[in-house]
Coordinates of C-alpha atoms in Angstrom, one line a residue:
X1 CA 202.9 86.9 86.0
X2 CA 200.9 86.9 82.9
X3 CA 200.2 90.0 80.9
X4 CA 196.5 89.5 81.4
X5 CA 196.9 89.3 85.1
X6 CA 198.9 92.5 85.1
X7 CA 196.2 94.3 83.3
X8 CA 193.1 92.9 85.1
X9 CA 194.3 92.6 88.8
X10 CA 194.2 96.3 89.5
X11 CA 190.6 96.5 88.2
X12 CA 189.7 93.4 90.2
X13 CA 191.0 94.9 93.4
X14 CA 189.2 98.1 92.8
X15 CA 185.9 96.4 92.1
X16 CA 186.2 94.2 95.1
X17 CA 186.2 97.2 97.3
X18 CA 182.8 98.4 95.9
X19 CA 179.6 97.2 97.5
X20 CA 178.4 95.3 94.4
X21 CA 177.0 91.8 94.0
X22 CA 179.2 89.1 92.5
X23 CA 177.1 89.2 89.3
X24 CA 177.7 92.9 88.9
X25 CA 181.4 92.5 89.3
X26 CA 181.5 89.7 86.7
X27 CA 179.7 91.9 84.2
X28 CA 182.0 94.8 84.7
X29 CA 185.1 92.7 84.6
X30 CA 183.9 91.2 81.3
X31 CA 183.2 94.7 79.9
X32 CA 186.7 95.9 80.8
X33 CA 188.7 92.8 80.1
X34 CA 187.2 91.5 76.8
X35 CA 188.0 94.7 74.8
X36 CA 191.6 94.7 76.3
X37 CA 192.1 91.0 75.5
X38 CA 190.8 91.5 71.9
X39 CA 193.2 94.4 71.4
X40 CA 196.1 92.2 72.7
X41 CA 195.1 89.3 70.5
X42 CA 194.8 91.6 67.5
X43 CA 198.3 92.9 68.1
X44 CA 199.7 89.4 68.4
X45 CA 197.9 88.3 65.2
X46 CA 199.6 91.1 63.3
X47 CA 203.0 90.1 64.7
X48 CA 202.6 86.5 63.5
X49 CA 204.5 85.4 60.3
X50 CA 202.2 85.3 57.3
X51 CA 202.6 84.0 53.7
X52 CA 204.7 86.3 51.6
X53 CA 202.0 86.3 48.9
X54 CA 199.9 88.5 51.2
X55 CA 200.4 92.2 50.9
X56 CA 201.6 94.0 54.1
X57 CA 198.8 94.8 56.5
X58 CA 198.5 98.4 57.8
X59 CA 199.1 98.4 61.6
X60 CA 196.0 99.0 63.6
X61 CA 195.1 98.6 67.3
X62 CA 191.4 97.9 67.3
X63 CA 190.2 94.6 65.7
X64 CA 187.4 94.8 63.1
X65 CA 187.3 98.6 63.2
X66 CA 190.9 98.6 61.8
X67 CA 192.0 101.7 60.0
X68 CA 188.4 103.0 59.4
X69 CA 189.1 106.3 61.3
X70 CA 192.3 107.2 59.5
X71 CA 190.9 106.3 56.1
X72 CA 187.6 108.1 56.7
X73 CA 189.1 111.2 58.1
X74 CA 191.5 111.9 55.3
X75 CA 192.0 109.2 52.7
X76 CA 194.7 111.1 50.8
X77 CA 196.9 111.5 53.9
X78 CA 196.2 107.9 54.9
X79 CA 197.2 106.6 51.4
X80 CA 200.3 108.7 51.3
X81 CA 201.5 107.6 54.8
X82 CA 200.9 104.0 53.9
X83 CA 202.6 104.3 50.6
X84 CA 205.8 105.6 52.4
X85 CA 205.7 102.7 54.8
X86 CA 204.5 99.8 52.6
X87 CA 204.9 100.8 48.9
X88 CA 202.2 100.8 46.3
X89 CA 200.4 97.6 47.5
X90 CA 199.1 97.1 51.0
X91 CA 196.0 95.9 52.9
X92 CA 194.1 97.6 55.6
X93 CA 191.1 96.5 57.7
X94 CA 187.9 98.5 57.1
X95 CA 185.1 97.5 59.5
X96 CA 186.0 93.8 59.2
X97 CA 186.7 93.9 55.5
X98 CA 190.2 93.3 54.1
X99 CA 190.9 96.0 51.5
X100 CA 194.0 95.8 49.3
X101 CA 195.1 99.1 47.9
X102 CA 197.0 99.4 44.6
X103 CA 198.3 102.9 44.0
X104 CA 199.6 104.8 41.0
X105 CA 198.6 104.5 37.3
X106 CA 199.5 100.8 37.3
X107 CA 197.4 100.3 40.4
X108 CA 194.5 102.0 38.7
X109 CA 194.9 99.8 35.7
X110 CA 195.0 96.7 37.8
X111 CA 191.7 97.5 39.5
X112 CA 189.8 99.4 36.8
X113 CA 191.1 97.4 33.8
X114 CA 190.6 94.0 35.4
X115 CA 188.2 91.4 34.1
X116 CA 184.8 91.7 35.7
X117 CA 184.8 87.9 36.2
X118 CA 187.8 88.4 38.5
X119 CA 187.2 91.9 40.0
X120 CA 183.5 92.8 40.3
X121 CA 181.9 96.1 41.2
X122 CA 178.4 94.7 41.9
X123 CA 179.0 93.0 45.2
X124 CA 180.8 96.1 46.5
X125 CA 178.3 98.8 45.5
X126 CA 174.9 97.1 45.4
X127 CA 174.3 97.5 49.2
X128 CA 174.6 101.3 48.6
X129 CA 172.9 101.8 45.3
X130 CA 170.1 99.3 45.2
X131 CA 168.0 100.9 48.0
X132 CA 168.4 104.3 46.3
X133 CA 168.1 103.4 42.6
X134 CA 165.9 100.3 43.0
X135 CA 165.9 96.6 42.1
X136 CA 167.1 95.0 38.8
X137 CA 169.2 98.0 37.6
X138 CA 172.8 99.2 37.8
X139 CA 174.5 97.0 40.4
X140 CA 171.5 94.9 41.2
X141 CA 171.7 92.9 38.0
X142 CA 174.3 90.9 36.1
X143 CA 177.1 93.0 34.5
X144 CA 176.0 92.1 31.0
X145 CA 172.6 93.5 31.7
X146 CA 174.1 96.6 33.2
X147 CA 176.0 97.2 30.0
X148 CA 172.8 96.9 28.0
X149 CA 171.1 99.4 30.3
X150 CA 173.9 101.8 29.7
X151 CA 173.5 101.4 26.0
X152 CA 169.8 102.2 26.3
X153 CA 170.5 105.4 28.2
X154 CA 173.0 106.6 25.5
X155 CA 170.0 107.7 23.4
X156 CA 170.0 110.8 25.6
X157 CA 173.7 111.4 25.2
X158 CA 174.1 112.1 21.5
X159 CA 175.5 115.2 19.9
X160 CA 172.1 116.1 18.5
X161 CA 170.7 116.0 22.0
X162 CA 173.6 118.0 23.4
X163 CA 173.0 120.8 21.0
X164 CA 169.5 121.2 22.4
X165 CA 170.6 120.8 26.0
X166 CA 172.7 124.0 26.0
X167 CA 169.7 126.3 25.7
X168 CA 167.7 124.3 28.2
X169 CA 170.5 124.6 30.8
X170 CA 170.9 128.3 30.1
X171 CA 167.1 128.8 30.6
X172 CA 167.3 126.9 34.0
X173 CA 170.1 129.2 35.2
X174 CA 168.2 132.3 34.2
X175 CA 165.1 131.1 36.0
X176 CA 167.0 130.1 39.1
X177 CA 168.8 133.4 39.4
X178 CA 165.5 135.3 39.0
X179 CA 163.6 133.3 41.6
X180 CA 165.8 131.9 44.3
X181 CA 165.8 133.9 47.5
X182 CA 169.6 133.6 47.9
X183 CA 170.0 135.7 44.7
X184 CA 168.0 138.7 45.9
X185 CA 170.9 141.0 45.3
X186 CA 170.9 139.9 41.7
X187 CA 167.2 140.4 41.4
X188 CA 167.5 144.1 42.5
X189 CA 169.3 144.8 39.3
X190 CA 172.0 146.7 41.3
X191 CA 175.6 146.1 40.3
X192 CA 177.0 147.5 43.5
X193 CA 175.1 145.3 45.9
X194 CA 176.8 142.1 47.1
X195 CA 174.9 139.0 48.2
X196 CA 175.9 135.4 49.2
X197 CA 174.7 131.9 48.6
X198 CA 175.4 128.5 50.1
X199 CA 177.7 126.7 47.6
X200 CA 176.6 123.1 48.2
X201 CA 172.8 123.7 48.4
X202 CA 172.8 126.0 45.4
X203 CA 174.8 123.8 43.0
X204 CA 172.9 120.7 44.1
X205 CA 169.6 122.4 43.2
X206 CA 170.9 123.8 39.9
X207 CA 172.3 120.5 38.7
X208 CA 169.2 118.5 39.6
X209 CA 166.9 121.0 37.8
X210 CA 169.1 121.2 34.7
X211 CA 169.6 117.4 34.6
X212 CA 165.9 116.7 35.0
X213 CA 165.0 119.2 32.2
X214 CA 167.6 117.8 29.8
X215 CA 167.9 114.1 30.5
X216 CA 164.4 113.4 31.6
X217 CA 162.2 115.8 29.6
X218 CA 159.8 118.7 30.1
X219 CA 157.0 116.6 31.6
X220 CA 159.2 115.2 34.3
X221 CA 161.0 118.5 34.9
X222 CA 157.6 120.2 35.5
X223 CA 156.9 117.8 38.3
X224 CA 160.3 118.1 40.0
X225 CA 159.2 121.1 42.1
X226 CA 159.4 122.0 45.8
X227 CA 156.9 119.3 46.5
X228 CA 159.6 116.8 45.6
X229 CA 162.4 118.6 47.3
X230 CA 162.2 116.7 50.6
X231 CA 161.6 113.4 48.8
X232 CA 164.8 113.9 46.8
X233 CA 166.7 115.0 49.9
X234 CA 165.6 111.9 51.8
X235 CA 166.8 109.7 48.9
X236 CA 170.0 111.6 48.5
X237 CA 170.8 111.1 52.2
X238 CA 170.9 107.4 51.6
X239 CA 174.2 107.9 49.8
X240 CA 176.4 107.9 52.8
X241 CA 179.3 105.7 54.0
X242 CA 177.2 104.3 56.9
X243 CA 174.4 103.3 54.5
X244 CA 177.0 101.5 52.4
X245 CA 179.0 99.8 55.1
X246 CA 176.1 98.8 57.4
X247 CA 173.0 98.3 55.3
X248 CA 169.5 97.7 56.8
X249 CA 169.9 99.5 60.1
X250 CA 166.6 100.4 61.8
X251 CA 167.3 104.1 61.8
X252 CA 165.1 107.0 60.6
X253 CA 167.4 107.9 57.7
X254 CA 167.0 104.4 56.3
X255 CA 163.3 104.5 56.6
X256 CA 163.1 107.9 55.0
X257 CA 165.4 106.7 52.1
X258 CA 163.2 103.7 51.5
X259 CA 160.0 105.8 51.6
X260 CA 161.5 108.3 49.2
X261 CA 162.5 105.6 46.8
X262 CA 159.0 104.2 46.8
X263 CA 157.5 107.6 46.1
X264 CA 159.9 108.3 43.2
X265 CA 159.4 104.9 41.7
X266 CA 155.6 105.3 41.8
X267 CA 155.9 108.8 40.3
X268 CA 157.8 107.5 37.3
X269 CA 155.6 104.4 36.9
X270 CA 152.4 106.5 37.0
X271 CA 153.7 108.5 34.1
X272 CA 154.6 105.2 32.3
X273 CA 151.0 103.9 32.9
X274 CA 149.5 107.1 31.5
X275 CA 151.6 107.0 28.4
X276 CA 150.7 103.3 27.7
X277 CA 147.0 104.0 28.3
X278 CA 147.0 107.0 26.1
X279 CA 149.2 106.3 23.1
X280 CA 147.2 108.8 21.0
X281 CA 148.6 111.7 23.0
X282 CA 151.7 113.4 21.6
X283 CA 154.7 112.3 23.7
X284 CA 158.0 114.0 24.1
X285 CA 161.0 112.3 22.6
X286 CA 162.6 111.8 26.0
X287 CA 164.5 109.1 27.7
X288 CA 161.4 107.4 29.2
X289 CA 159.8 107.2 25.8
X290 CA 163.0 105.6 24.4
X291 CA 163.3 103.1 27.2
X292 CA 159.7 102.0 26.6
X293 CA 160.7 100.9 23.1
X294 CA 164.0 99.2 24.0
X295 CA 164.6 95.4 24.2
X296 CA 167.3 93.3 25.8
X297 CA 169.3 91.0 23.6
X298 CA 166.9 88.1 24.4
X299 CA 164.0 90.2 23.1
X300 CA 162.6 91.0 26.5
X301 CA 161.1 94.5 27.0
X302 CA 162.1 96.5 30.0
X303 CA 159.5 96.2 32.8
X304 CA 158.0 99.3 34.2
X305 CA 159.8 99.2 37.5
X306 CA 163.1 98.8 35.6
X307 CA 162.4 101.9 33.6
X308 CA 161.4 103.8 36.7
X309 CA 164.6 102.7 38.5
X310 CA 166.8 103.6 35.5
X311 CA 165.2 107.1 35.5
X312 CA 166.0 107.4 39.3
X313 CA 169.6 106.3 38.6
X314 CA 169.9 108.7 35.7
X315 CA 168.8 111.6 37.9
X316 CA 170.8 110.7 40.9
X317 CA 174.1 109.3 39.7
X318 CA 175.5 112.4 37.9
X319 CA 174.0 115.0 40.3
X320 CA 176.5 114.4 43.1
X321 CA 179.6 114.6 40.8
X322 CA 178.4 117.6 38.8
X323 CA 177.3 119.6 41.9
X324 CA 180.5 118.9 43.7
X325 CA 182.6 119.9 40.7
X326 CA 180.7 123.1 40.2
X327 CA 181.1 124.1 43.9
X328 CA 184.8 123.6 43.6
X329 CA 185.0 125.6 40.3
X330 CA 183.2 128.6 41.6
X331 CA 185.1 128.6 44.9
X332 CA 188.4 128.5 43.1
X333 CA 187.5 131.3 40.6
X334 CA 186.1 133.3 43.5
X335 CA 189.5 133.0 45.1
X336 CA 191.4 133.7 41.9
X337 CA 190.3 137.0 40.4
X338 CA 192.8 136.6 37.6
X339 CA 191.2 133.4 36.3
X340 CA 187.7 134.7 36.8
X341 CA 188.6 137.8 34.7
X342 CA 190.1 135.6 32.0
X343 CA 186.9 133.5 31.9
X344 CA 184.8 136.6 31.4
X345 CA 187.1 138.1 28.8
X346 CA 187.0 134.9 26.9
X347 CA 183.2 135.2 26.8
X348 CA 183.4 138.8 25.5
X349 CA 186.0 137.8 22.9
X350 CA 184.0 134.9 21.5
X351 CA 180.4 136.1 21.9
X352 CA 180.5 139.8 22.4
X353 CA 178.2 142.1 20.4
X354 CA 178.6 145.8 19.5
X355 CA 176.0 146.7 22.0
X356 CA 177.9 145.1 24.9
X357 CA 175.6 142.1 25.2
X358 CA 176.7 138.4 24.8
X359 CA 175.0 136.2 22.3
X360 CA 173.9 132.6 23.0
X361 CA 176.5 129.8 22.7
X362 CA 176.3 126.6 20.8
X363 CA 177.5 123.1 21.8
X364 CA 180.3 123.1 19.3
X365 CA 181.6 126.4 20.5
X366 CA 182.1 125.3 24.1
X367 CA 185.2 123.2 23.2
X368 CA 186.8 126.3 21.6
X369 CA 186.9 128.0 25.0
X370 CA 190.4 127.2 26.2
X371 CA 190.3 129.0 29.5
X372 CA 187.1 127.3 30.4
X373 CA 188.4 124.0 29.3
X374 CA 191.5 124.4 31.5
X375 CA 189.4 125.4 34.5
X376 CA 187.2 122.3 34.2
X377 CA 190.2 120.0 33.6
X378 CA 192.1 121.4 36.6
X379 CA 189.2 121.2 38.9
X380 CA 188.5 117.5 38.0
X381 CA 192.3 116.8 38.5
X382 CA 192.5 118.3 42.0
X383 CA 188.9 117.5 43.1
X384 CA 187.7 114.2 41.5
X385 CA 184.3 113.6 43.1
X386 CA 185.2 110.0 44.1
X387 CA 188.5 109.3 45.9
X388 CA 188.2 105.5 46.0
X389 CA 187.0 103.0 43.5
X390 CA 186.5 99.4 44.7
X391 CA 186.0 95.9 43.4
X392 CA 185.6 92.5 45.0
X393 CA 187.9 89.7 44.1
X394 CA 185.8 86.8 42.9
X395 CA 188.9 84.6 42.6
X396 CA 192.5 84.8 43.9
X397 CA 194.1 87.5 41.7
X398 CA 197.9 87.9 41.4
X399 CA 199.2 91.5 41.5
X400 CA 201.6 92.4 38.7
X401 CA 205.2 92.3 39.8
X402 CA 205.8 95.7 38.3
X403 CA 203.3 97.2 40.8
X404 CA 204.7 95.5 43.9
X405 CA 206.3 92.3 44.9
X406 CA 207.3 90.5 48.2
X407 CA 210.6 89.3 46.6
X408 CA 212.3 87.9 43.6
X409 CA 210.2 85.4 41.6
X410 CA 207.2 86.1 44.0
X411 CA 204.0 88.1 43.6
X412 CA 201.4 89.4 45.9
X413 CA 198.0 87.7 45.6
X414 CA 194.6 89.3 46.4
X415 CA 192.6 86.6 48.1
X416 CA 189.1 85.6 46.9
X417 CA 186.5 87.6 48.8
X418 CA 188.8 90.6 49.6
X419 CA 188.2 94.1 48.3
X420 CA 190.7 95.9 46.0
X421 CA 190.8 99.6 45.9
X422 CA 192.3 102.1 43.4
X423 CA 192.6 105.8 44.0
X424 CA 192.9 107.9 40.9
X425 CA 193.0 111.0 43.1
X426 CA 196.4 109.9 44.5
X427 CA 197.8 109.7 40.9
X428 CA 196.3 113.1 40.1
X429 CA 198.0 114.9 43.0
X430 CA 201.2 113.0 43.0
X431 CA 204.1 115.5 43.4
X432 CA 206.4 113.0 41.7
X433 CA 204.7 113.6 38.4
X434 CA 202.7 116.8 38.7
X435 CA 204.4 120.2 39.2
X436 CA 202.8 122.0 42.1
X437 CA 200.5 119.1 42.5
X438 CA 198.4 120.4 45.4
X439 CA 197.8 123.8 43.8
X440 CA 194.8 124.7 41.6
X441 CA 196.5 126.1 38.5
X442 CA 194.5 125.9 35.3
X443 CA 197.4 127.3 33.2
X444 CA 199.2 124.0 33.5
X445 CA 196.9 122.7 30.7
X446 CA 197.9 125.5 28.2
X447 CA 201.2 123.8 27.2
X448 CA 200.1 121.2 24.5
X449 CA 203.4 119.3 25.0
X450 CA 203.3 119.5 28.8
X451 CA 202.7 116.6 31.2
X452 CA 199.1 117.6 31.8
X453 CA 198.1 117.7 28.2
X454 CA 199.8 114.4 27.5
X455 CA 197.9 112.8 30.4
X456 CA 194.7 114.1 29.0
X457 CA 195.5 112.8 25.6
X458 CA 196.4 109.3 27.0
X459 CA 193.0 109.3 28.9
X460 CA 190.9 110.2 25.9
X461 CA 193.0 108.7 23.1
X462 CA 194.7 105.3 22.8
X463 CA 193.1 101.9 22.8
X464 CA 189.3 101.9 22.3
X465 CA 187.2 99.1 23.8
X466 CA 183.5 98.2 23.5
X467 CA 182.2 96.8 26.8
X468 CA 178.7 96.5 25.4
X469 CA 177.6 100.2 25.3
X470 CA 179.8 101.5 22.5
X471 CA 183.4 102.3 22.0
X472 CA 185.2 104.1 24.8
X473 CA 188.9 104.9 25.5
X474 CA 190.3 102.4 27.9
X475 CA 192.6 105.0 29.5
X476 CA 193.2 103.0 32.6
X477 CA 197.0 103.8 32.8
X478 CA 196.7 107.5 32.5
X479 CA 197.6 109.6 35.7
X480 CA 194.5 111.6 35.0
X481 CA 191.2 109.7 35.4
X482 CA 188.5 112.2 36.1
X483 CA 185.6 109.9 35.1
X484 CA 187.0 106.5 36.1
X485 CA 188.1 104.0 33.5
X486 CA 187.3 100.6 32.1
X487 CA 183.9 99.0 31.8
X488 CA 182.5 101.2 34.6
X489 CA 183.8 104.4 33.2
X490 CA 181.2 107.1 33.6
X491 CA 178.8 106.9 30.7
X492 CA 177.7 110.5 31.2
X493 CA 181.1 112.2 31.1
X494 CA 180.3 114.2 28.0
X495 CA 177.1 115.3 29.4
X496 CA 178.8 116.2 32.7
X497 CA 181.3 118.3 30.8
X498 CA 178.6 120.0 28.9
X499 CA 176.5 120.7 32.0
X500 CA 179.3 122.0 34.1
X501 CA 180.7 124.2 31.3
X502 CA 177.3 125.6 30.4
X503 CA 176.5 126.5 34.0
X504 CA 179.9 128.1 34.5
X505 CA 179.4 130.2 31.3
X506 CA 175.9 131.2 32.4
X507 CA 177.0 132.3 35.9
X508 CA 180.3 134.0 34.9
X509 CA 178.4 136.1 32.3
X510 CA 176.0 137.4 34.9
X511 CA 177.9 137.4 38.2
X512 CA 181.2 138.4 39.7
X513 CA 182.3 136.2 42.6
X514 CA 184.3 136.7 45.8
X515 CA 185.3 134.4 48.5
X516 CA 186.2 135.5 52.0
X517 CA 188.0 133.5 54.8
X518 CA 190.0 130.3 54.7
X519 CA 189.5 128.2 51.7
X520 CA 187.3 125.2 52.5
X521 CA 188.8 121.7 52.9
X522 CA 187.4 118.6 51.3
X523 CA 184.6 116.9 53.2
X524 CA 185.4 113.2 53.1
X525 CA 182.5 112.2 55.3
X526 CA 180.2 111.6 52.3
X527 CA 180.6 109.2 49.4
X528 CA 181.2 112.2 47.0
X529 CA 184.0 114.6 48.0
X530 CA 182.6 118.1 48.3
X531 CA 183.9 121.2 50.0
X532 CA 182.9 121.7 53.6
X533 CA 179.8 124.0 53.8
X534 CA 180.6 127.6 53.0
X535 CA 179.1 130.7 51.3
X536 CA 180.2 132.4 48.2
X537 CA 179.7 136.2 47.7
X538 CA 178.5 137.6 44.4
X539 CA 177.2 140.7 42.7
X540 CA 175.6 141.4 39.4
X541 CA 177.9 142.2 36.4
X542 CA 175.5 144.3 34.3
X543 CA 172.2 146.0 34.6
X544 CA 169.4 144.7 32.4

């Protein structure tokens, strides 16, 4: 008796006893048997011998769906389990896509340090970013053009600009604390009254307001009001795994995302038109004004929709990472009174005045704050905003034998069309190299000769490469990659550090934090890893 007969005959007998027409029975038999047969065929396919050049495939029962559930639920646990079974190189099925994972510092270097003609980011991320950012920018253009666009944006990321940004961010925090309803306890000027605020919502708003004021200028910041809150939220909700994996679905969230993009694009283009039509008006020296003057290498000026879409990308791209990092920082210091106290004492030591007040900080002074620096570094180590970085193989790409090999004188090969994936997070929480790897312990960075400090030095020092937007440290083999590496390394990492640090300083000076309950776990359901929704308690430090 065949296996299929064994499975289907009981169902056939049961259905035959029901008073259904023959057509109904055929439909039900098909609905029951086809999935079962597909599972059986999928299992048999995995048992068949395959070329040794192919990395081992992670066992899965359901065809097409593959390991999507295990990966999506907890990618860290999934990668660790697969590493124990298959080593540093393995392939898993993700909604019909073959994804080859290469773990560890060498695996990061293979993916992030690969030639873009062999391993390209654009085919992977364009379905996600293009509907949000817009056409002809970021991943919806050739890589060479993207490198030029990144160079254009760097005009807003100079030391001179950073010096001015510190005060702007400080002013945004003051205004937010004095006006947001969640900080009513602060506004009462009572140091004994405790209040609470939602971590994710609060830091999302703070980062978008401070980023728009600094990176985009006063004119645009003035327009980013509550009227645009829902527009931004609709656009932001287009940054989810389902929008990436299954583009173009006829669902409300897709329609709202597209409508929000159109509104934001027209908003920026209307400002552009006004500036072009009224050149006599005094214009702020902001990013938009700079982009209006830029030219590509072939002499072509940026079109209005390109400028508008770069402005959207500039506003959106860093907001997720900074807001997530800030939420984790404040949660951790709320749960660690000793670190919170050290942060505040550092402020008093460096900026305290005889009357008990704290003077304003400058950009250059931020790097002198060792406790703050350790807190930011440690948070980015344990909670990098992105757990997986992917590229598409444009050709067959051999995997270095030092990373993984099927046997002597043989190498694994990533096939053309497959996805390759690196996970810097796995390297950053690897217990084989990091002491107490899963614990948030900023003091690990105090030892200048320790492993953490050396990993930081390797990331920011070493070989410098110009991918078309200025020299950056390659840093792809460091076990610490908080802002990615290679040609797609985050162009805004210095701004992110400045923004996060300045916001922490502004908050710690004014507020004392407390967290109650079980510490929140990472939420892997979104593209950026944030803590699960939670509230943080606070009270005012001093009376005005």
